[in-house]
Coordinates of N, CA and C in Angstrom, one line a residue:
X21 N 5.2 8.1 10.6 CA 5.8 6.9 11.1 C 5.3 5.7 10.3
X22 N 6.2 4.8 10.1 CA 5.8 3.6 9.3 C 6.3 2.3 10.0
X23 N 5.5 1.3 9.8 CA 5.8 -0.1 10.3 C 5.7 -1.0 9.1
X24 N 6.7 -1.8 8.8 CA 6.7 -2.7 7.7 C 7.0 -4.1 8.2
X25 N 6.1 -5.1 7.8 CA 6.3 -6.5 8.2 C 6.2 -7.3 6.9
X26 N 7.1 -8.2 6.8 CA 7.0 -9.2 5.6 C 6.0 -10.3 6.0
X27 N 5.2 -10.7 5.0 CA 4.2 -11.7 5.1 C 4.4 -12.7 4.0
X28 N 3.8 -13.9 4.1 CA 3.9 -14.8 2.9 C 3.4 -14.2 1.6
X29 N 2.3 -13.4 1.7 CA 1.7 -12.8 0.5 C 2.5 -11.6 0.0
X30 N 3.3 -10.9 0.9 CA 4.0 -9.7 0.5 C 4.4 -8.9 1.7
X31 N 3.7 -7.7 1.9 CA 4.1 -6.9 3.0 C 2.8 -6.3 3.7
X32 N 2.9 -6.2 5.0 CA 1.9 -5.4 5.8 C 2.6 -4.1 6.2
X33 N 1.9 -3.0 5.8 CA 2.5 -1.7 6.1 C 1.4 -0.9 6.9
X34 N 1.8 -0.4 8.0 CA 1.0 0.5 8.9 C 1.6 1.8 8.9
X35 N 0.8 2.8 8.7 CA 1.2 4.2 8.7 C 0.5 4.9 9.9
X36 N 1.3 5.7 10.6 CA 0.8 6.4 11.8 C 1.1 7.9 11.7
X37 N 0.1 8.7 12.0 CA 0.2 10.2 12.0 C 0.5 10.7 10.6
X38 N 1.8 11.1 10.3 CA 2.0 11.7 9.0 C 2.9 10.8 8.1
X39 N 2.5 10.6 6.9 CA 3.3 9.8 5.9 C 4.2 10.7 5.1
X40 N 5.5 10.6 5.4 CA 6.5 11.5 4.8 C 7.3 10.9 3.7
X41 N 8.0 11.6 3.0 CA 8.9 11.1 1.9 C 9.9 10.1 2.5
X42 N 10.4 10.4 3.7 CA 11.4 9.4 4.3 C 10.7 8.1 4.6
X43 N 9.4 8.1 5.1 CA 8.7 6.9 5.3 C 8.5 6.2 3.9
X44 N 8.1 6.9 2.9 CA 7.9 6.3 1.6 C 9.2 5.6 1.1
X45 N 10.3 6.2 1.3 CA 11.6 5.7 0.9 C 11.8 4.3 1.5
X46 N 11.5 4.2 2.8 CA 11.6 2.9 3.5 C 10.6 1.9 2.9
X47 N 9.4 2.3 2.6 CA 8.4 1.4 1.9 C 8.9 1.0 0.5
X48 N 9.5 1.9 -0.2 CA 10.0 1.6 -1.5 C 11.1 0.6 -1.5
X49 N 12.0 0.7 -0.5 CA 13.1 -0.2 -0.4 C 12.6 -1.6 -0.1
X50 N 11.6 -1.7 0.9 CA 11.0 -3.0 1.2 C 10.3 -3.6 0.1
X51 N 9.5 -2.8 -0.7 CA 8.8 -3.3 -1.9 C 9.8 -3.8 -2.9
X52 N 10.8 -3.1 -3.2 CA 11.8 -3.6 -4.2 C 12.5 -4.9 -3.8
X53 N 12.7 -5.0 -2.5 CA 13.3 -6.3 -1.9 C 12.3 -7.4 -2.1
X54 N 11.0 -7.2 -1.8 CA 10.0 -8.2 -2.0 C 9.8 -8.6 -3.5
X55 N 9.9 -7.6 -4.4 CA 9.7 -7.8 -5.8 C 10.8 -8.8 -6.3
X56 N 12.0 -8.7 -5.7 CA 13.1 -9.6 -6.0 C 12.9 -11.0 -5.5
X57 N 12.2 -11.1 -4.4 CA 12.0 -12.4 -3.7 C 10.8 -13.2 -4.2
X58 N 9.8 -12.5 -4.7 CA 8.6 -13.2 -5.1 C 7.9 -12.5 -6.2
X59 N 7.2 -13.3 -7.0 CA 6.4 -12.7 -8.1 C 5.1 -12.1 -7.6
X60 N 4.8 -10.9 -8.0 CA 3.6 -10.2 -7.7 C 3.2 -10.2 -6.2
X61 N 4.1 -9.6 -5.4 CA 3.7 -9.6 -4.0 C 2.5 -8.7 -3.7
X62 N 1.7 -9.1 -2.8 CA 0.5 -8.3 -2.4 C 1.0 -7.3 -1.3
X63 N 0.1 -6.3 -1.1 CA 0.5 -5.2 -0.1 C -0.8 -4.9 0.7
X64 N -0.6 -4.9 2.0 CA -1.7 -4.4 2.9 C -1.2 -3.0 3.4
X65 N -2.0 -2.0 3.1 CA -1.7 -0.7 3.7 C -2.7 -0.3 4.7
X66 N -2.3 -0.2 6.0 CA -3.2 0.1 7.0 C -3.0 1.6 7.3
X67 N -4.0 2.4 6.8 CA -4.0 3.8 6.9 C -5.0 4.3 8.0
X68 N -5.5 3.4 8.8 CA -6.5 3.7 9.8 C -6.0 4.7 10.9
X69 N -4.7 4.8 11.1 CA -4.1 5.8 12.0 C -3.4 6.9 11.4
X70 N -3.5 7.0 10.0 CA -2.9 8.1 9.3 C -3.7 9.4 9.4
X71 N -3.0 10.4 9.7 CA -3.7 11.7 9.9 C -3.4 12.7 8.7
X72 N -2.2 12.5 8.1 CA -1.8 13.5 7.0 C -0.7 12.8 6.2
X73 N -0.4 13.4 5.0 CA 0.7 12.9 4.2 C 1.3 14.2 3.5
X74 N 2.5 14.1 3.1 CA 3.2 15.2 2.5 C 3.0 15.1 0.9
X75 N 3.0 16.2 0.3 CA 2.8 16.2 -1.2 C 4.0 15.5 -1.9
X76 N 5.2 15.7 -1.4 CA 6.4 15.1 -2.1 C 6.3 13.6 -2.0
X77 N 5.7 13.1 -0.8 CA 5.5 11.6 -0.7 C 4.5 11.2 -1.7
X78 N 3.4 11.9 -1.9 CA 2.3 11.5 -2.8 C 2.8 11.4 -4.2
X79 N 3.7 12.4 -4.6 CA 4.2 12.4 -6.0 C 5.1 11.2 -6.2
X80 N 6.0 10.8 -5.2 CA 6.9 9.7 -5.3 C 6.1 8.4 -5.4
X81 N 5.0 8.3 -4.6 CA 4.2 7.1 -4.5 C 3.6 6.8 -5.9
X82 N 3.1 7.9 -6.5 CA 2.5 7.7 -7.9 C 3.5 7.3 -8.9
X83 N 4.7 7.9 -8.8 CA 5.8 7.5 -9.8 C 6.2 6.0 -9.6
X84 N 6.3 5.6 -8.3 CA 6.7 4.3 -8.0 C 5.7 3.3 -8.5
X85 N 4.4 3.5 -8.2 CA 3.4 2.6 -8.6 C 3.3 2.5 -10.1
X86 N 3.4 3.6 -10.8 CA 3.3 3.5 -12.2 C 4.5 2.7 -12.8
X87 N 5.7 2.9 -12.2 CA 6.8 2.2 -12.7 C 6.8 0.7 -12.4
X88 N 6.1 0.3 -11.4 CA 6.2 -1.1 -11.0 C 4.8 -1.8 -11.0
X89 N 3.8 -1.2 -11.5 CA 2.4 -1.8 -11.3 C 2.3 -3.1 -11.9
X90 N 3.0 -3.5 -13.0 CA 2.8 -4.8 -13.6 C 3.4 -5.9 -12.8
X91 N 4.3 -5.5 -11.9 CA 5.0 -6.5 -11.0 C 4.3 -6.7 -9.7
X92 N 3.3 -5.8 -9.4 CA 2.6 -5.8 -8.1 C 1.4 -6.7 -8.1
X93 N 1.1 -7.3 -7.0 CA -0.1 -8.1 -6.8 C -1.3 -7.1 -6.4
X94 N -2.1 -7.7 -5.5 CA -3.2 -6.9 -5.0 C -2.8 -6.0 -3.9
X95 N -3.6 -4.9 -3.7 CA -3.4 -3.9 -2.7 C -4.6 -3.8 -1.8
X96 N -4.5 -4.1 -0.6 CA -5.6 -4.0 0.4 C -5.3 -2.8 1.2
X97 N -6.3 -1.9 1.2 CA -6.2 -0.6 2.0 C -7.2 -0.6 3.1
X98 N -6.7 -0.4 4.3 CA -7.6 -0.2 5.5 C -7.6 1.3 5.8
X99 N -8.8 1.9 5.7 CA -8.9 3.3 5.9 C -10.2 3.7 6.5
X100 N -10.2 4.6 7.4 CA -11.5 5.1 8.0 C -11.8 6.5 7.6
X101 N -10.8 7.4 7.6 CA -10.9 8.8 7.3 C -11.3 9.0 5.9
X102 N -12.4 9.7 5.6 CA -12.9 9.9 4.3 C -12.0 10.7 3.4
X103 N -11.2 11.6 3.9 CA -10.3 12.4 3.1 C -9.1 11.5 2.7
X104 N -8.6 10.7 3.6 CA -7.5 9.8 3.3 C -7.9 8.8 2.3
X105 N -9.2 8.3 2.4 CA -9.7 7.3 1.5 C -9.8 8.0 0.1
X106 N -10.3 9.2 0.0 CA -10.4 9.9 -1.2 C -9.1 10.0 -1.9
X107 N -8.1 10.5 -1.1 CA -6.7 10.7 -1.7 C -6.1 9.3 -2.2
X108 N -6.3 8.2 -1.4 CA -5.8 7.0 -1.8 C -6.5 6.4 -3.1
X109 N -7.8 6.7 -3.2 CA -8.6 6.3 -4.3 C -8.1 7.1 -5.6
X110 N -7.9 8.4 -5.4 CA -7.4 9.2 -6.6 C -6.1 8.6 -7.0
X111 N -5.2 8.4 -6.1 CA -3.9 7.8 -6.4 C -4.0 6.5 -7.1
X112 N -5.0 5.6 -6.7 CA -5.2 4.4 -7.3 C -5.7 4.5 -8.7
X113 N -6.4 5.5 -9.1 CA -6.9 5.8 -10.4 C -5.7 6.0 -11.4
X114 N -4.6 6.4 -10.9 CA -3.4 6.7 -11.7 C -2.6 5.4 -12.0
X115 N -3.0 4.3 -11.4 CA -2.3 3.1 -11.7 C -3.3 2.0 -12.0
X116 N -2.9 0.8 -12.4 CA -3.8 -0.3 -12.8 C -3.7 -1.4 -11.8
X117 N -3.3 -1.2 -10.6 CA -3.3 -2.2 -9.6 C -4.7 -2.6 -9.1
X118 N -4.8 -3.8 -8.6 CA -6.1 -4.2 -8.1 C -6.2 -3.8 -6.6
X119 N -7.0 -2.8 -6.4 CA -7.1 -2.2 -5.0 C -8.5 -2.5 -4.4
X120 N -8.5 -2.9 -3.2 CA -9.7 -3.2 -2.4 C -9.6 -2.5 -1.1
X121 N -10.7 -1.8 -0.7 CA -10.8 -1.1 0.6 C -11.5 -1.9 1.7
X122 N -11.0 -1.8 2.9 CA -11.5 -2.5 4.0 C -11.6 -1.6 5.2
X123 N -12.5 -1.9 6.2 CA -12.7 -1.2 7.4 C -11.7 -1.8 8.5
X124 N -11.4 -3.1 8.4 CA -10.6 -3.7 9.4 C -9.4 -4.4 8.8
X125 N -8.3 -4.4 9.5 CA -7.1 -5.1 9.1 C -7.3 -6.6 8.9
X126 N -8.1 -7.2 9.8 CA -8.3 -8.6 9.7 C -9.1 -9.0 8.4
X127 N -10.0 -8.1 8.0 CA -10.7 -8.4 6.7 C -9.7 -8.3 5.5
X128 N -8.8 -7.3 5.6 CA -7.8 -7.1 4.5 C -6.9 -8.3 4.4
X129 N -6.4 -8.8 5.6 CA -5.5 -9.9 5.6 C -6.2 -11.2 5.1
X130 N -7.5 -11.4 5.5 CA -8.2 -12.5 5.0 C -8.3 -12.5 3.5
X131 N -8.6 -11.3 2.9 CA -8.7 -11.2 1.5 C -7.3 -11.5 0.8
X132 N -6.2 -11.1 1.4 CA -4.9 -11.3 0.8 C -4.4 -12.7 0.9
X133 N -4.8 -13.5 1.9 CA -4.4 -14.9 2.0 C -5.2 -15.8 1.1
X134 N -6.4 -15.3 0.6 CA -7.1 -16.2 -0.3 C -6.4 -16.2 -1.7
X135 N -6.4 -17.4 -2.3 CA -5.8 -17.4 -3.6 C -6.5 -16.5 -4.6
X136 N -5.7 -16.0 -5.6 CA -6.2 -15.1 -6.6 C -6.9 -16.0 -7.6
X137 N -8.1 -15.5 -8.0 CA -9.0 -16.3 -9.0 C -8.3 -16.1 -10.3
X138 N -8.3 -17.2 -11.1 CA -7.7 -17.1 -12.4 C -8.5 -16.4 -13.4

């Protein structure tokens, strides 16, 4: 299950239980919309309630990030589970986006609202 909220900096996305291809397609549509509306939108991914993800979703996520990484801003990932953190870190190695990991959503939001250093 996925929850997507637009923010001034980009999108807040929370994932619950299993992250499926259908969930990713909703995220992809929201990201494409934000890419049209603003330059280099940032993304907060709250994976703290995520239990599992599907392989087809993971493959689509890597394809999407590689295709759009120059247009993306920073990515803040909130994650507690060590295996989900490892999987997201490995996926991050396949792209050149600026990813930062956090324990709390509030810390991630505070990081994203700060101006980007030149």
